[in-house]
Amino acid sequence: MQTSLFKKKRKSWDKGGNKFTFIDLFAGIGGFRIALEDQGGKCLFSSEIDKECVKTYAANFNDYPSGDITEIKPSSIPKHDILCGGFPCQPFSISGKQKGFQDTRGTLFFNILEIIKEKTPKVVFLENVKHLQYHDKKRTLATIIKHLEELGYKTEWHLLNAKDFGLAQNRERIIIIGNKHKHFSFSKIKTYEPKIIKDILEKNGNFEYLKPSEFTILPKGKWRKQASGLIFCGYRNKSIRINGTRPNTEHLSRVHKQPNRIYHIDGTHPTIPSQESSGRFWIFDGKKVRKLTLNECFRLMGFPDDFEKVSSNGARYNQIGNAVAIPMIREVTHQILNQLI
Ligand SMILES: C[S@@+](CC[C@H](N)C(=O)[O-])C[C@H]1O[C@@H](n2cnc3c(N)ncnc32)[C@H](O)[C@@H]1O
């Protein structure tokens, strides 16, 4: 089998000359790893509990992540410069039950703390959902920061959006950076012009179109480009929300459940969520309505086309919805190196 360009590039980082080392906690399918390797980093350890993610990670990085982080002794983890972790966001996400630290997945942050205590990395680099900032009347984020500060890390956080890093997706995420010596300055991070959905579409494919009887496109005058760059232009002909909706409000996206909304390809795409395992992301190209392909979903997160996708389609949708926006993580890493390493 021919080695893909992607794999060749990944392999090249194994040849020494790395600028820094890192560990990849809650590794998923390796979004952090791609971004940090691109900046010259060498991954010394990774951990991921989900078997399908592990399969995908191994197929791409030729490296099997260790499993459940709660079972791993911090002393067995190698010393490293940057600790990365997009710890599970469901306990803090607005689409989950928001149990936060009451949810066992929420307490995984404390496993991260144990590793930091033991290994004292130069930089702690965490990612989570936007809603973490408001969770439990803002106490959750305050607790996270307090614990990091108690370990001697000057900690800063900021909300960043994938669309500001050359991606066609409105995806806001909290980035938390801790360092023993200096406060990180988010203002130095370079941003890019957003793309629109049209820019990332595949030319050919086995596209899944809706029949004209299955959708409604609103009159053009009712399409409104939102501040986020989204253009809601129609909906699938399914029942609309009843509670709290007035007649003649079909032109408002909130009247329609997320998997029934149709977005115009001249705008950005809404956040790809991890729970949508059937990939109901509908786009309108001016003539027809079709689903985004899986490859297009991976492009919306900045994954290269030759990233190997080895799980079932349902698992792939979950994996990409959970992943990080790679160019965003790459730019943050670039600034970490400039400012802190
Ligand atoms: C938000 S996702 C991170 C995705 C990753 N940043 C990426 O780019 O693909 C969180 C990940 O943590 C994993 N996870 C949850 N509990 C875990 C545990 N106890 N030990 C290791 N990994 C765990 C989940 O399976 C999930 O893949």
GROMACS .gro file of C-alpha atoms and ligand atoms in nm:
model
  368
    1MET     CA    1   0.000   0.000   0.000
    2GLN     CA    2   0.128   0.345  -0.087
    3THR     CA    3   0.214   0.555   0.222
    4SER     CA    4  -0.006   0.860   0.221
    5LEU     CA    5   0.154   1.204   0.220
    6PHE     CA    6   0.000   1.261   0.560
    7LYS     CA    7   0.171   0.957   0.709
    8LYS     CA    8   0.504   1.047   0.549
    9LYS     CA    9   0.479   1.390   0.705
   10ARG     CA   10   0.386   1.242   1.045
   11LYS     CA   11   0.678   1.001   1.027
   12SER     CA   12   0.921   1.284   0.959
   13TRP     CA   13   0.876   1.414   1.313
   14ASP     CA   14   1.009   1.088   1.450
   15LYS     CA   15   1.353   1.160   1.310
   16GLY     CA   16   1.469   1.385   1.592
   17GLY     CA   17   1.525   1.759   1.589
   18ASN     CA   18   1.199   1.822   1.768
   19LYS     CA   19   1.153   2.164   1.919
   20PHE     CA   20   0.951   2.050   2.220
   21THR     CA   21   0.770   1.752   2.371
   22PHE     CA   22   0.406   1.709   2.465
   23ILE     CA   23   0.151   1.460   2.590
   24ASP     CA   24  -0.191   1.410   2.431
   25LEU     CA   25  -0.456   1.342   2.698
   26PHE     CA   26  -0.817   1.260   2.599
   27ALA     CA   27  -0.655   1.220   2.261
   28GLY     CA   28  -0.967   1.137   2.056
   29ILE     CA   29  -0.848   1.099   1.699
   30GLY     CA   30  -0.544   1.320   1.748
   31GLY     CA   31  -0.646   1.676   1.660
   32PHE     CA   32  -0.399   1.819   1.912
   33ARG     CA   33  -0.131   1.581   1.791
   34ILE     CA   34  -0.153   1.696   1.428
   35ALA     CA   35  -0.139   2.062   1.530
   36LEU     CA   36   0.153   2.022   1.774
   37GLU     CA   37   0.355   1.795   1.545
   38ASP     CA   38   0.309   2.055   1.271
   39GLN     CA   39   0.480   2.301   1.504
   40GLY     CA   40   0.773   2.064   1.561
   41GLY     CA   41   0.653   1.881   1.870
   42LYS     CA   42   0.715   1.520   1.966
   43CYS     CA   43   0.438   1.328   2.137
   44LEU     CA   44   0.568   1.123   2.432
   45PHE     CA   45   0.242   0.981   2.564
   46SER     CA   46  -0.126   0.967   2.473
   47SER     CA   47  -0.436   0.837   2.646
   48GLU     CA   48  -0.782   0.761   2.507
   49ILE     CA   49  -1.052   0.531   2.643
   50ASP     CA   50  -1.272   0.487   2.334
   51LYS     CA   51  -1.173   0.184   2.124
   52GLU     CA   52  -1.287   0.332   1.793
   53CYS     CA   53  -1.088   0.650   1.855
   54VAL     CA   54  -0.785   0.437   1.948
   55LYS     CA   55  -0.819   0.248   1.617
   56THR     CA   56  -0.829   0.571   1.418
   57TYR     CA   57  -0.541   0.721   1.617
   58ALA     CA   58  -0.327   0.413   1.565
   59ALA     CA   59  -0.401   0.404   1.190
   60ASN     CA   60  -0.279   0.761   1.154
   61PHE     CA   61   0.005   0.794   1.404
   62ASN     CA   62   0.127   0.437   1.424
   63ASP     CA   63   0.096   0.474   1.802
   64TYR     CA   64  -0.157   0.314   2.038
   65PRO     CA   65  -0.278   0.551   2.309
   66SER     CA   66  -0.290   0.412   2.664
   67GLY     CA   67  -0.647   0.367   2.791
   68ASP     CA   68  -0.844   0.508   3.083
   69ILE     CA   69  -0.652   0.798   3.238
   70THR     CA   70  -0.792   0.717   3.584
   71GLU     CA   71  -0.600   0.386   3.571
   72ILE     CA   72  -0.268   0.540   3.475
   73LYS     CA   73  -0.014   0.631   3.742
   74PRO     CA   74   0.108   0.986   3.680
   75SER     CA   75   0.460   0.867   3.769
   76SER     CA   76   0.456   0.637   3.462
   77ILE     CA   77   0.406   0.932   3.225
   78PRO     CA   78   0.726   1.081   3.075
   79LYS     CA   79   0.828   1.434   3.162
   80HIS     CA   80   0.715   1.675   2.888
   81ASP     CA   81   0.700   2.045   2.792
   82ILE     CA   82   0.331   2.082   2.708
   83LEU     CA   83   0.039   1.892   2.857
   84CYS     CA   84  -0.254   1.897   2.610
   85GLY     CA   85  -0.608   1.791   2.690
   86GLY     CA   86  -0.949   1.851   2.544
   87PHE     CA   87  -1.111   1.691   2.846
   88PRO     CA   88  -1.468   1.557   2.802
   89CYS     CA   89  -1.707   1.845   2.754
   90GLN     CA   90  -2.047   1.673   2.794
   91PRO     CA   91  -2.065   1.746   3.170
   92PHE     CA   92  -2.032   2.120   3.093
   93SER     CA   93  -2.202   2.140   2.752
   94ILE     CA   94  -2.531   2.319   2.708
   95SER     CA   95  -2.658   2.017   2.513
   96GLY     CA   96  -2.579   1.780   2.802
   97LYS     CA   97  -2.719   1.754   3.157
   98GLN     CA   98  -2.452   1.996   3.286
   99LYS     CA   99  -2.368   1.798   3.598
  100GLY     CA  100  -2.011   1.925   3.579
  101PHE     CA  101  -1.792   1.795   3.861
  102GLN     CA  102  -2.091   1.583   3.977
  103ASP     CA  103  -2.048   1.375   3.661
  104THR     CA  104  -1.757   1.127   3.673
  105ARG     CA  105  -1.644   1.258   3.335
  106GLY     CA  106  -1.629   1.607   3.490
  107THR     CA  107  -1.389   1.491   3.758
  108LEU     CA  108  -1.135   1.385   3.496
  109PHE     CA  109  -0.997   1.735   3.531
  110PHE     CA  110  -0.864   1.622   3.868
  111ASN     CA  111  -0.669   1.343   3.697
  112ILE     CA  112  -0.510   1.610   3.479
  113LEU     CA  113  -0.417   1.799   3.797
  114GLU     CA  114  -0.247   1.491   3.941
  115ILE     CA  115  -0.030   1.462   3.629
  116ILE     CA  116   0.057   1.833   3.642
  117LYS     CA  117   0.151   1.799   4.009
  118GLU     CA  118   0.379   1.504   3.936
  119LYS     CA  119   0.532   1.612   3.604
  120THR     CA  120   0.526   1.997   3.624
  121PRO     CA  121   0.506   2.058   3.248
  122LYS     CA  122   0.615   2.402   3.130
  123VAL     CA  123   0.275   2.467   2.977
  124VAL     CA  124  -0.077   2.337   3.036
  125PHE     CA  125  -0.295   2.365   2.725
  126LEU     CA  126  -0.663   2.276   2.774
  127GLU     CA  127  -0.965   2.300   2.546
  128ASN     CA  128  -1.335   2.277   2.624
  129VAL     CA  129  -1.681   2.390   2.515
  130LYS     CA  130  -1.788   2.753   2.525
  131HIS     CA  131  -2.046   2.684   2.794
  132LEU     CA  132  -1.777   2.590   3.046
  133GLN     CA  133  -1.746   2.964   3.116
  134TYR     CA  134  -2.102   2.985   3.250
  135HIS     CA  135  -2.136   2.638   3.401
  136ASP     CA  136  -2.259   2.630   3.764
  137LYS     CA  137  -2.284   3.010   3.781
  138LYS     CA  138  -1.925   3.040   3.654
  139ARG     CA  139  -1.796   2.838   3.951
  140THR     CA  140  -1.666   2.546   3.743
  141LEU     CA  141  -1.422   2.753   3.536
  142ALA     CA  142  -1.322   2.949   3.848
  143THR     CA  143  -1.247   2.617   4.025
  144ILE     CA  144  -1.035   2.493   3.734
  145ILE     CA  145  -0.834   2.816   3.731
  146LYS     CA  146  -0.799   2.819   4.110
  147HIS     CA  147  -0.655   2.466   4.110
  148LEU     CA  148  -0.407   2.548   3.835
  149GLU     CA  149  -0.300   2.867   4.013
  150GLU     CA  150  -0.256   2.671   4.337
  151LEU     CA  151  -0.004   2.452   4.154
  152GLY     CA  152   0.184   2.769   4.060
  153TYR     CA  153   0.052   2.810   3.705
  154LYS     CA  154  -0.034   3.162   3.590
  155THR     CA  155  -0.352   3.083   3.403
  156GLU     CA  156  -0.534   3.266   3.124
  157TRP     CA  157  -0.840   3.164   2.926
  158HIS     CA  158  -1.006   3.293   2.614
  159LEU     CA  159  -1.288   3.205   2.378
  160LEU     CA  160  -1.166   3.133   2.026
  161ASN     CA  161  -1.371   3.057   1.715
  162ALA     CA  162  -1.270   2.810   1.442
  163LYS     CA  163  -1.401   3.050   1.177
  164ASP     CA  164  -1.126   3.299   1.267
  165PHE     CA  165  -0.865   3.041   1.169
  166GLY     CA  166  -0.954   2.990   0.803
  167LEU     CA  167  -1.224   2.730   0.862
  168ALA     CA  168  -1.583   2.747   0.736
  169GLN     CA  169  -1.726   2.656   1.075
  170ASN     CA  170  -1.866   2.867   1.358
  171ARG     CA  171  -1.723   2.674   1.653
  172GLU     CA  172  -1.644   2.859   1.973
  173ARG     CA  173  -1.420   2.690   2.226
  174ILE     CA  174  -1.254   2.788   2.552
  175ILE     CA  175  -0.878   2.763   2.553
  176ILE     CA  176  -0.702   2.761   2.891
  177ILE     CA  177  -0.325   2.817   2.910
  178GLY     CA  178  -0.117   2.785   3.225
  179ASN     CA  179   0.252   2.857   3.271
  180LYS     CA  180   0.477   2.872   3.577
  181HIS     CA  181   0.649   3.197   3.483
  182LYS     CA  182   0.439   3.414   3.255
  183HIS     CA  183   0.081   3.495   3.169
  184PHE     CA  184  -0.002   3.391   2.813
  185SER     CA  185  -0.124   3.671   2.587
  186PHE     CA  186  -0.410   3.565   2.362
  187SER     CA  187  -0.403   3.901   2.182
  188LYS     CA  188  -0.091   3.793   1.987
  189ILE     CA  189  -0.263   3.498   1.820
  190LYS     CA  190  -0.286   3.543   1.443
  191THR     CA  191  -0.633   3.505   1.295
  192TYR     CA  192  -0.736   3.448   0.932
  193GLU     CA  193  -1.023   3.533   0.700
  194PRO     CA  194  -1.304   3.278   0.738
  195LYS     CA  195  -1.384   3.044   0.454
  196ILE     CA  196  -1.737   2.968   0.337
  197ILE     CA  197  -1.886   2.621   0.298
  198LYS     CA  198  -1.851   2.644  -0.081
  199ASP     CA  199  -1.470   2.656  -0.044
  200ILE     CA  200  -1.445   2.312   0.116
  201LEU     CA  201  -1.696   2.111  -0.086
  202GLU     CA  202  -1.595   1.794  -0.265
  203LYS     CA  203  -1.635   1.814  -0.643
  204ASN     CA  204  -1.750   1.459  -0.693
  205GLY     CA  205  -1.904   1.205  -0.464
  206ASN     CA  206  -2.195   0.988  -0.383
  207PHE     CA  207  -2.393   1.283  -0.250
  208GLU     CA  208  -2.709   1.230  -0.048
  209TYR     CA  209  -2.965   1.474  -0.190
  210LEU     CA  210  -3.310   1.554  -0.050
  211LYS     CA  211  -3.605   1.529  -0.287
  212PRO     CA  212  -3.770   1.868  -0.360
  213SER     CA  213  -4.078   1.750  -0.168
  214GLU     CA  214  -3.863   1.698   0.143
  215PHE     CA  215  -3.752   2.059   0.198
  216THR     CA  216  -3.854   2.423   0.177
  217ILE     CA  217  -3.621   2.701   0.068
  218LEU     CA  218  -3.723   3.042   0.202
  219PRO     CA  219  -3.763   3.337  -0.035
  220LYS     CA  220  -3.420   3.499  -0.081
  221GLY     CA  221  -3.532   3.816   0.102
  222LYS     CA  222  -3.567   3.612   0.419
  223TRP     CA  223  -3.213   3.474   0.417
  224ARG     CA  224  -3.012   3.668   0.668
  225LYS     CA  225  -2.639   3.634   0.717
  226GLN     CA  226  -2.589   3.609   1.092
  227ALA     CA  227  -2.294   3.766   1.272
  228SER     CA  228  -2.151   3.415   1.299
  229GLY     CA  229  -2.147   3.393   0.918
  230LEU     CA  230  -2.428   3.135   0.896
  231ILE     CA  231  -2.695   3.178   0.630
  232PHE     CA  232  -3.007   2.988   0.735
  233CYS     CA  233  -3.202   2.954   0.410
  234GLY     CA  234  -3.449   2.668   0.454
  235TYR     CA  235  -3.565   2.365   0.642
  236ARG     CA  236  -3.665   2.003   0.600
  237ASN     CA  237  -4.041   1.954   0.585
  238LYS     CA  238  -4.065   1.804   0.931
  239SER     CA  239  -4.284   1.923   1.214
  240ILE     CA  240  -4.165   2.254   1.358
  241ARG     CA  241  -4.137   2.349   1.723
  242ILE     CA  242  -4.475   2.435   1.869
  243ASN     CA  243  -4.399   2.573   2.215
  244GLY     CA  244  -4.337   2.945   2.214
  245THR     CA  245  -4.338   2.983   1.836
  246ARG     CA  246  -4.567   3.225   1.658
  247PRO     CA  247  -4.729   3.176   1.316
  248ASN     CA  248  -4.521   3.292   1.017
  249THR     CA  249  -4.186   3.242   1.189
  250GLU     CA  250  -4.068   2.956   0.967
  251HIS     CA  251  -3.789   3.184   0.839
  252LEU     CA  252  -3.626   3.174   1.183
  253SER     CA  253  -3.375   2.895   1.234
  254ARG     CA  254  -3.470   2.847   1.601
  255VAL     CA  255  -3.819   2.730   1.498
  256HIS     CA  256  -3.655   2.424   1.344
  257LYS     CA  257  -3.459   2.154   1.523
  258GLN     CA  258  -3.089   2.152   1.434
  259PRO     CA  259  -3.098   1.842   1.209
  260ASN     CA  260  -3.377   2.002   1.001
  261ARG     CA  261  -3.201   2.331   0.930
  262ILE     CA  262  -3.054   2.403   0.589
  263TYR     CA  263  -2.762   2.642   0.543
  264HIS     CA  264  -2.647   2.819   0.228
  265ILE     CA  265  -2.301   2.733   0.100
  266ASP     CA  266  -2.211   3.103   0.074
  267GLY     CA  267  -2.194   3.117   0.454
  268THR     CA  268  -2.017   2.933   0.736
  269HIS     CA  269  -2.143   2.608   0.885
  270PRO     CA  270  -2.273   2.576   1.242
  271THR     CA  271  -2.073   2.378   1.499
  272ILE     CA  272  -2.039   2.010   1.411
  273PRO     CA  273  -2.166   1.843   1.731
  274SER     CA  274  -2.045   1.507   1.861
  275GLN     CA  275  -2.394   1.364   1.919
  276GLU     CA  276  -2.509   1.377   1.554
  277SER     CA  277  -2.405   1.027   1.449
  278SER     CA  278  -2.615   1.022   1.131
  279GLY     CA  279  -2.455   1.339   0.994
  280ARG     CA  280  -2.769   1.539   0.929
  281PHE     CA  281  -2.585   1.853   0.816
  282TRP     CA  282  -2.782   1.997   0.524
  283ILE     CA  283  -2.652   2.250   0.273
  284PHE     CA  284  -2.813   2.437  -0.020
  285ASP     CA  285  -2.603   2.516  -0.326
  286GLY     CA  286  -2.860   2.739  -0.499
  287LYS     CA  287  -3.030   2.445  -0.668
  288LYS     CA  288  -3.024   2.135  -0.455
  289VAL     CA  289  -3.008   2.035  -0.090
  290ARG     CA  290  -2.764   1.767   0.018
  291LYS     CA  291  -2.589   1.633   0.324
  292LEU     CA  292  -2.231   1.731   0.389
  293THR     CA  293  -2.006   1.433   0.324
  294LEU     CA  294  -1.793   1.292   0.605
  295ASN     CA  295  -1.485   1.416   0.428
  296GLU     CA  296  -1.633   1.767   0.422
  297CYS     CA  297  -1.699   1.744   0.796
  298PHE     CA  298  -1.332   1.654   0.849
  299ARG     CA  299  -1.232   1.950   0.629
  300LEU     CA  300  -1.448   2.182   0.843
  301MET     CA  301  -1.220   2.090   1.135
  302GLY     CA  302  -0.901   2.130   0.933
  303PHE     CA  303  -0.813   1.759   0.905
  304PRO     CA  304  -0.614   1.666   0.593
  305ASP     CA  305  -0.799   1.467   0.326
  306ASP     CA  306  -0.569   1.169   0.363
  307PHE     CA  307  -0.638   1.130   0.735
  308GLU     CA  308  -0.742   0.767   0.762
  309LYS     CA  309  -1.096   0.704   0.873
  310VAL     CA  310  -1.130   0.347   0.988
  311SER     CA  311  -1.447   0.336   1.204
  312SER     CA  312  -1.813   0.305   1.104
  313ASN     CA  313  -1.973   0.621   0.965
  314GLY     CA  314  -2.165   0.679   1.291
  315ALA     CA  315  -1.845   0.663   1.497
  316ARG     CA  316  -1.665   0.890   1.250
  317TYR     CA  317  -1.932   1.160   1.291
  318ASN     CA  318  -1.894   1.132   1.672
  319GLN     CA  319  -1.517   1.150   1.645
  320ILE     CA  320  -1.506   1.457   1.424
  321GLY     CA  321  -1.769   1.637   1.636
  322ASN     CA  322  -1.549   1.580   1.942
  323ALA     CA  323  -1.225   1.687   1.776
  324VAL     CA  324  -1.044   2.018   1.791
  325ALA     CA  325  -1.024   2.270   1.508
  326ILE     CA  326  -0.667   2.200   1.399
  327PRO     CA  327  -0.559   2.541   1.260
  328MET     CA  328  -0.684   2.708   1.579
  329ILE     CA  329  -0.477   2.475   1.798
  330ARG     CA  330  -0.180   2.521   1.563
  331GLU     CA  331  -0.188   2.900   1.600
  332VAL     CA  332  -0.222   2.880   1.978
  333THR     CA  333   0.074   2.641   1.986
  334HIS     CA  334   0.275   2.880   1.771
  335GLN     CA  335   0.218   3.153   2.031
  336ILE     CA  336   0.292   2.916   2.320
  337LEU     CA  337   0.629   2.851   2.161
  338ASN     CA  338   0.690   3.223   2.102
  339GLN     CA  339   0.585   3.334   2.445
  340LEU     CA  340   0.642   3.049   2.690
  341ILE     CA  341   0.890   2.786   2.568
  342LIG     C1  342  -1.360   1.614   2.365
  342LIG     S1  343  -1.291   1.461   2.322
  342LIG     C2  344  -1.128   1.508   2.275
  342LIG     C3  345  -1.103   1.493   2.127
  342LIG     C4  346  -0.963   1.527   2.081
  342LIG     N1  347  -0.915   1.654   2.130
  342LIG     C5  348  -0.955   1.524   1.929
  342LIG     O1  349  -0.906   1.619   1.867
  342LIG     O2  350  -0.999   1.424   1.870
  342LIG     C6  351  -1.266   1.383   2.477
  342LIG     C7  352  -1.210   1.244   2.468
  342LIG     O3  353  -1.182   1.196   2.599
  342LIG     C8  354  -1.200   1.055   2.597
  342LIG     N2  355  -1.213   1.007   2.735
  342LIG     C9  356  -1.322   1.015   2.816
  342LIG     N3  357  -1.296   0.960   2.935
  342LIG    C10  358  -1.166   0.916   2.931
  342LIG    C11  359  -1.082   0.850   3.025
  342LIG     N4  360  -1.125   0.818   3.146
  342LIG     N5  361  -0.955   0.821   2.988
  342LIG    C12  362  -0.910   0.852   2.864
  342LIG     N6  363  -0.986   0.915   2.770
  342LIG    C13  364  -1.113   0.946   2.803
  342LIG    C14  365  -1.327   1.039   2.513
  342LIG     O4  366  -1.340   0.907   2.463
  342LIG    C15  367  -1.306   1.144   2.405
  342LIG     O5  368  -1.248   1.090   2.290
   0.00000   0.00000   0.00000
